[in-house]
XYZ file of N, CA, C and O in Angstrom:
756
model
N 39.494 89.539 48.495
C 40.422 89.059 47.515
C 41.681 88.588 48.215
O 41.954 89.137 49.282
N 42.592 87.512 47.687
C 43.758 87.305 48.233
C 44.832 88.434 47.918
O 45.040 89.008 46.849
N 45.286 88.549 48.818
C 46.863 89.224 49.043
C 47.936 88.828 48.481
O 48.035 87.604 48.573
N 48.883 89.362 47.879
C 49.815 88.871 47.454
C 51.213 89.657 48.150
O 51.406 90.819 48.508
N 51.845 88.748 48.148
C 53.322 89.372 49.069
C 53.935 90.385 47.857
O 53.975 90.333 46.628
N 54.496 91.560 49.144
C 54.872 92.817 48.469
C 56.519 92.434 48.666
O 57.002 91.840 49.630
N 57.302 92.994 47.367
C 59.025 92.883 47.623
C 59.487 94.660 47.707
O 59.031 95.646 47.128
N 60.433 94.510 48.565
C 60.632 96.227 48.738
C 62.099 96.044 48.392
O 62.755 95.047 48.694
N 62.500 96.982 47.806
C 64.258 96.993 47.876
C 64.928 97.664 49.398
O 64.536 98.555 50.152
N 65.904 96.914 49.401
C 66.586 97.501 50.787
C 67.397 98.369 50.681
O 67.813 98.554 49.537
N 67.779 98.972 51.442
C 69.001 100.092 51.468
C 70.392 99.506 51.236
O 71.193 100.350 50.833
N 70.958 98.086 51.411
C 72.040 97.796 51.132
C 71.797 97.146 49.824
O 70.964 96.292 49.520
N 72.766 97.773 49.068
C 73.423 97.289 47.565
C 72.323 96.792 46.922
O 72.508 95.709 46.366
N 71.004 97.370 46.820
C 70.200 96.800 46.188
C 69.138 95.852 45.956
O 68.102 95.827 45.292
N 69.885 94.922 46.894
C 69.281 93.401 47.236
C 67.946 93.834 47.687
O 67.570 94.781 48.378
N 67.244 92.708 47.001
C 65.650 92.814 46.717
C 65.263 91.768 48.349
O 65.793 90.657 48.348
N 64.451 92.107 49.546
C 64.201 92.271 50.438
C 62.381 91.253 49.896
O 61.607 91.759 49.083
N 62.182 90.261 50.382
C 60.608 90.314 50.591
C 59.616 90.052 51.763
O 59.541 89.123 52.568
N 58.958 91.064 51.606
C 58.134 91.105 53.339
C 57.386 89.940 53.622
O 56.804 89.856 52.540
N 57.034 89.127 54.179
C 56.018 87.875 53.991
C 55.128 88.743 54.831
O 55.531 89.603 55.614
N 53.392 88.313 54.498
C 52.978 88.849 55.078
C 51.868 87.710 54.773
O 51.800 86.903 53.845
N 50.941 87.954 55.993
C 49.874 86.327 55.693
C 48.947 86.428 54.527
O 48.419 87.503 54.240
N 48.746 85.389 53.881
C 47.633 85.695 52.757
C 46.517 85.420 53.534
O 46.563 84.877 54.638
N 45.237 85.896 52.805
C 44.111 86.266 53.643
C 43.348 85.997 52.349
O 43.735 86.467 51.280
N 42.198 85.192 52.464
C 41.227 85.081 51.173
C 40.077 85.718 51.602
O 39.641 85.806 52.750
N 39.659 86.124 50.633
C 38.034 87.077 51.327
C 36.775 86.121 50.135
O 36.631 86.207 48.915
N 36.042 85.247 51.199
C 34.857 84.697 50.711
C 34.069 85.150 50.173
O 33.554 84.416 49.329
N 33.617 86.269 50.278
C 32.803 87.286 49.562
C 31.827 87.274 48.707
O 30.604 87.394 48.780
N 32.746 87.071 47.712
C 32.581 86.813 46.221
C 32.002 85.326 45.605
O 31.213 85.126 44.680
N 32.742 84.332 46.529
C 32.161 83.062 46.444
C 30.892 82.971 47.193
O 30.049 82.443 46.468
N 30.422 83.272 48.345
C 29.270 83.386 48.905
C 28.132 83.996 47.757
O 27.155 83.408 47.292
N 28.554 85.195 47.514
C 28.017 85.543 46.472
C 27.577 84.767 45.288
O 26.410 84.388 45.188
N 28.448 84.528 44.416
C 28.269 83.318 43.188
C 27.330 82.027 43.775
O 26.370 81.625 43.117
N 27.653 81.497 44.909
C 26.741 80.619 45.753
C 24.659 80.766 45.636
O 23.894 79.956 45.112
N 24.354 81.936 46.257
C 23.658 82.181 46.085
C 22.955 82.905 44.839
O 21.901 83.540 44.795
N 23.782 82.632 43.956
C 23.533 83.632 42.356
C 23.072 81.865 41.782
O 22.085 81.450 41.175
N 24.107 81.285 42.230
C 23.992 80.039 41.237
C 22.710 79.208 42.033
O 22.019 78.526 41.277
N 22.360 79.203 43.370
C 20.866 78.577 43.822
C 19.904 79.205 43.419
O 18.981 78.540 42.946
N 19.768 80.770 43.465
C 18.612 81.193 42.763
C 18.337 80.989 41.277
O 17.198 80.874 40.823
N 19.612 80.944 40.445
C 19.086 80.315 39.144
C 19.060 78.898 38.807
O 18.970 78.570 37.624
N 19.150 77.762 40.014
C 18.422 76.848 39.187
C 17.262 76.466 40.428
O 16.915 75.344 40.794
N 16.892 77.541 40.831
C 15.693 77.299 41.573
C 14.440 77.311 40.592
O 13.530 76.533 40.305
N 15.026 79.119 40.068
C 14.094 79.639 38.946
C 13.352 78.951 37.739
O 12.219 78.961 37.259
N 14.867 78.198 37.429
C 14.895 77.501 36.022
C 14.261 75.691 36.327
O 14.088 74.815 35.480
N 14.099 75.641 37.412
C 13.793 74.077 37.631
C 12.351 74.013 37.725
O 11.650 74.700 38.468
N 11.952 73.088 36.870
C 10.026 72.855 36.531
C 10.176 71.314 37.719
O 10.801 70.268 37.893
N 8.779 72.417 38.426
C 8.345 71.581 39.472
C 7.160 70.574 39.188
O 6.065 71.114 39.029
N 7.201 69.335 39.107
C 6.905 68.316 39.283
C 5.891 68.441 39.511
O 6.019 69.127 40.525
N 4.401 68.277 39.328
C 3.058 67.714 39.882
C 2.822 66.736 39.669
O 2.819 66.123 38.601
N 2.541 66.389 40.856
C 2.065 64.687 40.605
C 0.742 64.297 39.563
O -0.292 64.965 39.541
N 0.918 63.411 38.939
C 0.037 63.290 38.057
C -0.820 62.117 38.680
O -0.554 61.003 39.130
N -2.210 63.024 38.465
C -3.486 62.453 38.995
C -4.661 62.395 37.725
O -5.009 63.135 36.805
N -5.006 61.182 38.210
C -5.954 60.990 37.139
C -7.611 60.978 37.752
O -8.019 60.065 38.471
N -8.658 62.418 37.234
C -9.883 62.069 37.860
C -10.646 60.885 37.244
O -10.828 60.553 36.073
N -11.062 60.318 38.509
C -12.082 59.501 37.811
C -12.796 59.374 38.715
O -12.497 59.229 39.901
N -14.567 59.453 37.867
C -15.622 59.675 38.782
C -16.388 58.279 38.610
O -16.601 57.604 37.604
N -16.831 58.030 40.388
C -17.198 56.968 40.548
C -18.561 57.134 41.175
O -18.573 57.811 42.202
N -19.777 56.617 40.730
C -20.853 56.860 41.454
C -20.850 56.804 43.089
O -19.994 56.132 43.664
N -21.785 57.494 43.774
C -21.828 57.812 45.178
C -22.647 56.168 46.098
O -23.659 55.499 45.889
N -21.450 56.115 47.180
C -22.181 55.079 47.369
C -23.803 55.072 47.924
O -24.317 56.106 48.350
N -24.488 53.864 47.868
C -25.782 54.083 47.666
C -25.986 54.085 49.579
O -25.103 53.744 50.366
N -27.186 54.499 49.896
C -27.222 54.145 51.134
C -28.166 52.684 51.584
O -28.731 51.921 50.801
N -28.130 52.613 52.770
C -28.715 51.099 53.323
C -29.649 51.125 53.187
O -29.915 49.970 52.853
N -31.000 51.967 53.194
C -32.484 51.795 52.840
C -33.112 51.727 51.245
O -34.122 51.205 50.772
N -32.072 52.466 50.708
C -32.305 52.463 49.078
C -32.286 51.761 48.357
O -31.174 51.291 48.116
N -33.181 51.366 47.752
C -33.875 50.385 47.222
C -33.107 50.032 45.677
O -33.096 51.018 44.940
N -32.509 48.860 45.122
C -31.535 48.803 44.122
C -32.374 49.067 43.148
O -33.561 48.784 42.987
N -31.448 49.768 42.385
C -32.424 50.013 40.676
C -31.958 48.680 39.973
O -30.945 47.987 40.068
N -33.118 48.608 39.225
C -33.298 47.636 38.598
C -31.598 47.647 37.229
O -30.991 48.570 36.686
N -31.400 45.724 37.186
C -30.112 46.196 36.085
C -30.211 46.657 35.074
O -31.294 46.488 34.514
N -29.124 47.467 34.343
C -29.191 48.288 33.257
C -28.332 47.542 32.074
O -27.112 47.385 32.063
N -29.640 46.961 30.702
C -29.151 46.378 30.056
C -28.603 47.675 28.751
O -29.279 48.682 28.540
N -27.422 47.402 28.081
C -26.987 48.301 27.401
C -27.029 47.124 26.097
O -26.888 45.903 26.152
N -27.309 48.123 24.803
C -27.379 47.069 23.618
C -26.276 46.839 22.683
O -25.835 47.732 21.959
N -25.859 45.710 22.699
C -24.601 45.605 21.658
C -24.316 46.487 20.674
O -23.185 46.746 20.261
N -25.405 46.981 20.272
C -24.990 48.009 18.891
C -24.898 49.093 19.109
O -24.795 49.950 18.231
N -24.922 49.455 21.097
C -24.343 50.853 21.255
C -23.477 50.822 22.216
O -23.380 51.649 23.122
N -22.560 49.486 21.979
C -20.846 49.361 23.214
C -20.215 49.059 22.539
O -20.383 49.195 21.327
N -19.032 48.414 23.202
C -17.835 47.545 23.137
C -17.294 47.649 23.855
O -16.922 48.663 24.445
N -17.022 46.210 24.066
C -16.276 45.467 25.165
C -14.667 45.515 24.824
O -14.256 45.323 23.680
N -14.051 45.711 25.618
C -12.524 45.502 25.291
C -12.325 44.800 27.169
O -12.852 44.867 28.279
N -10.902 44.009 26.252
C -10.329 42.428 27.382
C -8.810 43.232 27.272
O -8.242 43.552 26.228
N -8.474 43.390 28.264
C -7.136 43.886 28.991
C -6.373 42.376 29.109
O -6.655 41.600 30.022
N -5.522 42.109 28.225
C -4.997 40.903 28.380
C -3.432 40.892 28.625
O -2.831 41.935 28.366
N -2.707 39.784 29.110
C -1.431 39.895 29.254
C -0.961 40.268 28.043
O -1.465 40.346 26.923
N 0.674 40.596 28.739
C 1.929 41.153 27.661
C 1.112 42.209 26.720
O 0.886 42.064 25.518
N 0.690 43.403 27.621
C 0.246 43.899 26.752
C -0.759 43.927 25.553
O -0.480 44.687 24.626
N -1.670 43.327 25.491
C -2.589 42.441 24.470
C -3.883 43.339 24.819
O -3.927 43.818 25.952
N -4.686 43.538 24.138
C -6.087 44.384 24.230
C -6.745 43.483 22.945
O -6.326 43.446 21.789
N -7.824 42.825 23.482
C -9.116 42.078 22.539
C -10.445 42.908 22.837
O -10.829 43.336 23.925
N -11.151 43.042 21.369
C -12.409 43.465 21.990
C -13.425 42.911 20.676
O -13.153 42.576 19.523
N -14.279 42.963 21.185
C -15.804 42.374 20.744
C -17.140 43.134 20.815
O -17.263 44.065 21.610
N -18.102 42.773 20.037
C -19.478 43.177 19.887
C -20.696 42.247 20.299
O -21.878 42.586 20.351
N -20.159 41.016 20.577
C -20.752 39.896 20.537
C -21.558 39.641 21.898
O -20.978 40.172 22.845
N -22.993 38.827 22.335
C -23.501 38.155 23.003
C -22.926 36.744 23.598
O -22.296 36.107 22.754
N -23.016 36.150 24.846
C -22.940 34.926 25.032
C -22.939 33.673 24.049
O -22.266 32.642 24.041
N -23.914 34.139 23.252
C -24.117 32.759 22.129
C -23.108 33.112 20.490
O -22.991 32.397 19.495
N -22.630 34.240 20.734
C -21.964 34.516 18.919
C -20.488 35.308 19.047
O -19.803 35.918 18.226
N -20.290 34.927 20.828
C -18.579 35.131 21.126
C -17.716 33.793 20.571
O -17.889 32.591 20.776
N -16.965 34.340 19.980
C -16.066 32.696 19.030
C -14.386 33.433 19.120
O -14.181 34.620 19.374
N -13.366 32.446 18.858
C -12.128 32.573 18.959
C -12.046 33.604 17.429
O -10.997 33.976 16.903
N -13.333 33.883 16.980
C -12.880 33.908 15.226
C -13.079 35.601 16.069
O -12.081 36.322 16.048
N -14.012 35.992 16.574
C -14.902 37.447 16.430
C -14.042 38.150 17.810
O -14.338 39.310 18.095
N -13.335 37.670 18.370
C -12.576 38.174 19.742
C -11.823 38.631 18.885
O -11.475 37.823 18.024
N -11.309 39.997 18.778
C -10.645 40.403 17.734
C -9.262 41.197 18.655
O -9.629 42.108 19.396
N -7.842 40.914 18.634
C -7.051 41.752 18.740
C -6.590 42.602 18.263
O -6.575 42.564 17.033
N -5.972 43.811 18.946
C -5.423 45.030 18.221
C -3.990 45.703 19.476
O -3.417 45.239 20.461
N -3.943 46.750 18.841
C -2.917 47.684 19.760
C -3.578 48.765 20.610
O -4.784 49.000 20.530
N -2.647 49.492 21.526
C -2.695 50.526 21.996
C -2.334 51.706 21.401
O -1.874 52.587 22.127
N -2.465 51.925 20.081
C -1.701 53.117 19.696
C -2.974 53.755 18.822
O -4.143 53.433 19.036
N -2.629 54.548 17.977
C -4.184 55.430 17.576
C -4.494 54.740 16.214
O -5.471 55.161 15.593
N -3.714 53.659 15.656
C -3.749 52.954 14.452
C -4.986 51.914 14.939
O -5.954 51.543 14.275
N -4.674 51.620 16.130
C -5.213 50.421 16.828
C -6.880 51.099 17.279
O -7.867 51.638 16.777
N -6.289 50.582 18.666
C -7.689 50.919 19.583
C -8.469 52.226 19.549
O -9.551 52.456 20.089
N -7.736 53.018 18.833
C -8.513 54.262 19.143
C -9.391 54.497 17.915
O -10.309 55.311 18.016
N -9.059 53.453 16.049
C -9.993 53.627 15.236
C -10.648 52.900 15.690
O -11.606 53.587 16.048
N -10.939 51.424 16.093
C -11.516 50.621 16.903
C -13.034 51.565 17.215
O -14.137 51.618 16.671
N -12.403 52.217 18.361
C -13.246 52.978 19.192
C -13.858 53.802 18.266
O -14.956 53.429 17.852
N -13.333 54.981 17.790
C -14.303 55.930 16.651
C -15.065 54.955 15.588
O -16.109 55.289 15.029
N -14.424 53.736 15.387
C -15.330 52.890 14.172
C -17.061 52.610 15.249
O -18.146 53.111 14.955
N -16.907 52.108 15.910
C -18.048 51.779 16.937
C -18.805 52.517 16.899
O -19.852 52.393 16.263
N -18.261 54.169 18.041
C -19.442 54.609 18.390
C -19.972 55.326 16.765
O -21.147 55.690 16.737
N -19.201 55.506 15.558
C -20.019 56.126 14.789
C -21.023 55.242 13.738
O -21.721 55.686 12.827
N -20.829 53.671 14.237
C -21.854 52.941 13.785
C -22.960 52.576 14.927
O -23.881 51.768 14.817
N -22.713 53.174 15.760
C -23.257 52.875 16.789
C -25.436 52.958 16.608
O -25.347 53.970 15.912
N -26.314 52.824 16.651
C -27.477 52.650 16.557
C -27.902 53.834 17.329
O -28.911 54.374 16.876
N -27.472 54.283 18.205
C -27.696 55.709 18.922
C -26.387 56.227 20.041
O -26.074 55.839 21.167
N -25.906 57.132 19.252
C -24.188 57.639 19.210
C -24.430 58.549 20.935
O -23.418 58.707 21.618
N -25.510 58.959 21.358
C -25.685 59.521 22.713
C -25.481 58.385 23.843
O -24.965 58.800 24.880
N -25.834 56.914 23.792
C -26.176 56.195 24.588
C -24.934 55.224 24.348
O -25.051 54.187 25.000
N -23.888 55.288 23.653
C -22.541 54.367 23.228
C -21.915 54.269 24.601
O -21.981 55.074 25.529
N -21.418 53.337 24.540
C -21.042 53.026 26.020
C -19.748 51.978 26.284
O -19.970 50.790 26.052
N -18.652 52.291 26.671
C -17.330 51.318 26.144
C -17.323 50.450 27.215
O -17.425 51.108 28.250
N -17.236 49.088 27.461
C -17.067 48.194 28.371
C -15.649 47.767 28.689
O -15.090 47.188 27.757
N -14.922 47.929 29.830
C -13.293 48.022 29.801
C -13.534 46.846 31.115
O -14.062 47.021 32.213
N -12.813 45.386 30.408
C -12.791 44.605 31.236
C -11.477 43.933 31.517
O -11.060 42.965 30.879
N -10.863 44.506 32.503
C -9.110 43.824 32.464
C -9.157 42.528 33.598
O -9.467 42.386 34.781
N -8.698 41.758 32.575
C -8.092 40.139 33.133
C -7.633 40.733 34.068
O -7.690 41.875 34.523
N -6.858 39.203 34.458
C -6.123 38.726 36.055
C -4.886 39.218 35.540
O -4.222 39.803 36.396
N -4.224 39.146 34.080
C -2.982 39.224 33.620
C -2.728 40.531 33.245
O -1.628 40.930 32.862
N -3.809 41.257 33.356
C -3.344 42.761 32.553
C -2.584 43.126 33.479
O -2.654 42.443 34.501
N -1.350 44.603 33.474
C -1.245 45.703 33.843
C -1.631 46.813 33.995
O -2.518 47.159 33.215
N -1.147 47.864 35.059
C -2.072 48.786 35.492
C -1.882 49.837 34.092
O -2.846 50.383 33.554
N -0.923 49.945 33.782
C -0.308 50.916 32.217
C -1.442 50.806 31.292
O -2.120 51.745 30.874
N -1.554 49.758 31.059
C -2.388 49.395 30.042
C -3.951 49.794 30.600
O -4.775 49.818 29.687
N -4.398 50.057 31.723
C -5.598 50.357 32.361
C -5.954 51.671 32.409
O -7.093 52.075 32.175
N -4.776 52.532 32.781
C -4.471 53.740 32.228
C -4.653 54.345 30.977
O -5.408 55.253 30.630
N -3.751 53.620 30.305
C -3.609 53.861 29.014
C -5.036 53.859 28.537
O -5.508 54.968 28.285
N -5.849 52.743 28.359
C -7.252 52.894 27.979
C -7.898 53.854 28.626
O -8.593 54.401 27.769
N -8.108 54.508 29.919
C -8.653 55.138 30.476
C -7.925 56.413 30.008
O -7.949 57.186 30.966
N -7.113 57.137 28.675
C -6.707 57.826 28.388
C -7.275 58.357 26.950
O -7.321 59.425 26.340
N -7.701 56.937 26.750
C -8.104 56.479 25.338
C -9.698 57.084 25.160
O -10.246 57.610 24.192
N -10.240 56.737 26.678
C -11.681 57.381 26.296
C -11.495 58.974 26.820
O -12.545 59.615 26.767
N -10.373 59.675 27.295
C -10.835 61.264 27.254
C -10.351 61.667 26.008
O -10.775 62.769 25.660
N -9.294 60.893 24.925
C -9.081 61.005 23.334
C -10.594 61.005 22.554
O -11.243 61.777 21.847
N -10.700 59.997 22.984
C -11.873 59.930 21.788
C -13.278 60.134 22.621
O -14.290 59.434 22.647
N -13.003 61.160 23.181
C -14.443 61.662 23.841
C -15.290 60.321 24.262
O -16.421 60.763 24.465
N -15.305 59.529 24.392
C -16.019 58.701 24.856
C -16.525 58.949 26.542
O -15.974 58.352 27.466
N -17.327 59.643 26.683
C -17.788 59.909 28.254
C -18.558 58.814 28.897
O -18.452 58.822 30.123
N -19.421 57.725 28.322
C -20.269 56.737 29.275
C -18.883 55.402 28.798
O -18.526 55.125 27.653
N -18.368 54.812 30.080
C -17.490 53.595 29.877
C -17.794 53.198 30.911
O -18.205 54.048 31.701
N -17.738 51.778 31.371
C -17.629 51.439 32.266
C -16.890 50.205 32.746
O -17.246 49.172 32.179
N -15.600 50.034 33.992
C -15.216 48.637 34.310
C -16.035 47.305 34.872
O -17.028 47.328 35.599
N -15.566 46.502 34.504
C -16.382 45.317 34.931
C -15.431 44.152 34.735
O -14.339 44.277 34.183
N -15.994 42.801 35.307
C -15.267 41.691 35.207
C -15.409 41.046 34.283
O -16.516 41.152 33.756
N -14.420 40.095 33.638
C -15.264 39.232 32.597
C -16.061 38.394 32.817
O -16.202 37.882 33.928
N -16.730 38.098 31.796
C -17.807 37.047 32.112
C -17.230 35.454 31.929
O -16.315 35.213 31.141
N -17.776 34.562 32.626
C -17.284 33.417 32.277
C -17.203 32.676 31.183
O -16.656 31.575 31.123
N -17.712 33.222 30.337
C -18.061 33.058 28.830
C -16.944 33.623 28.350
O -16.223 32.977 27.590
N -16.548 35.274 28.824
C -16.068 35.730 27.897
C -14.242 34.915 28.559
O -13.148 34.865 27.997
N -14.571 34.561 29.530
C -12.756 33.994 30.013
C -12.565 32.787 29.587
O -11.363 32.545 29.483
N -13.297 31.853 29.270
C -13.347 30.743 28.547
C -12.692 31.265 27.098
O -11.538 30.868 26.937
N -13.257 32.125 25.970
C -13.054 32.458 24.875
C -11.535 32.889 25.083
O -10.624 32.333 24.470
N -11.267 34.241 26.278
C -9.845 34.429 25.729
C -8.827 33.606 26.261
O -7.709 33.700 25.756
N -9.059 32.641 27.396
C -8.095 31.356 27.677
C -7.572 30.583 26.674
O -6.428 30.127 26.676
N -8.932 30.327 25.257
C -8.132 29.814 24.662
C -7.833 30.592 22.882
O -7.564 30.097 21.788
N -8.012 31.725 23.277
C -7.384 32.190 22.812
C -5.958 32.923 22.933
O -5.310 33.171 21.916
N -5.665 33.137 23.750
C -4.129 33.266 24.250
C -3.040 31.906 24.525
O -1.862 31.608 24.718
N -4.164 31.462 24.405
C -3.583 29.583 24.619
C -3.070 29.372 26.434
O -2.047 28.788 26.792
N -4.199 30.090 27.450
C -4.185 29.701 28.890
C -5.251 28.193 28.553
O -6.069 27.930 27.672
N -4.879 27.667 29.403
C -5.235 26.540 29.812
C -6.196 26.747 30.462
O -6.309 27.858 30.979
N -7.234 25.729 30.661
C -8.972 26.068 31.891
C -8.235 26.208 32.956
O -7.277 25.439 33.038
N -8.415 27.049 33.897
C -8.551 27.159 35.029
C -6.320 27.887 35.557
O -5.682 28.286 36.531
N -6.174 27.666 34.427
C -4.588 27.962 35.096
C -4.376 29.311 35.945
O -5.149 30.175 35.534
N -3.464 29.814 37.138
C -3.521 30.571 37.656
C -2.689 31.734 36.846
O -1.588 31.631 36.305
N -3.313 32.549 36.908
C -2.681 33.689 36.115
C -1.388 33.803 36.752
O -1.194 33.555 37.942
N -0.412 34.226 35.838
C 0.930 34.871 35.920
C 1.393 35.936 36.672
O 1.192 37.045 36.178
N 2.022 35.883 37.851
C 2.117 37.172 38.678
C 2.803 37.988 38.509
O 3.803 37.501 37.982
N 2.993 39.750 38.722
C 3.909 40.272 38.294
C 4.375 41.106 39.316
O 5.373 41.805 39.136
């Protein structure tokens, strides 16, 4: 603690006399409070985990193994969804020959949107075990939005999905439906 100067009276006539004497602070106490105040917001501070997202990807195949034959999945047990700029998500049921600007259908990311979307499907689906979501993001999408869908199928239980590219069919349809031009280079970000 600090010191404070002592006054003594003197022997002549009274007169008040004061000793100086050095002040001296004792850290102590502040050292103390120091380490009172790091341990409580050590305690109190929520540590951060990085957020990781699993996702399982088949094992690669080896060099002698013979390719399995392709695996056709039937329209009436998918859907396709188009990862499009500014945020935009289109999706469809449709074949090569009965994809149209009319049946490319847009919606949102929110549970009003894509996620009845999704429960409307697989529960019309023709066989609800074998439903299978097709997640195909343009040149223009963002990664948020890739996420975000890939959030969408551990919501709505959807366990068989799979990424893929669009088809040239299907990039023709949403070019002009977003109103891109043939062939224009996507927008960089």
């Amino acid at each position: 603690m600090a010191e404070v100067q002592v006054q003594e009276k003197g022997a002549k006539g009274g007169k008040v006399r004061s000793k100086k004497q050095s002040t001296r602070v004792d850290m102590t106490p502040m050292v103390d409070l120091g380490f009172l105040l790091i341990t409580f917001f050590m305690f109190t501070t929520t540590f951060s985990k990085p957020n990781v997202m699993d996702l399982g990807l088949p094992a690669k195949p080896k060099e002698n193994t013979p390719k399995p034959p392709p695996t056709e999945i039937k329209l009436s047990n998918s859907i396709s969804l188009l990862l499009g700029k500014d945020n935009k998500i289109f999706w469809h049921q449709q074949d090569n020959t009965s994809l149209t600007d009319q049946n490319l259908n847009e919606t949102t990311f929110d549970r009003e949107g894509i996620r009845k979307i999704i429960e409307q499907a697989k529960n019309s689906a023709a066989d609800r075990t074998k439903f299978t979501v097709i997640i195909k993001p343009t040149d223009d999408a963002v990664y948020k939005n890739f996420v975000d869908i890939l959030d969408e199928m551990a919501i709505t239980k959807s366990e068989q999905y799979g990424v893929t590219d669009l088809k040239p069919w299907e990039k023709a349809i949403y070019d002009r439906k977003v109103g891109n031009p043939a062939g224009a280079a996507p927008a960089t970000k």
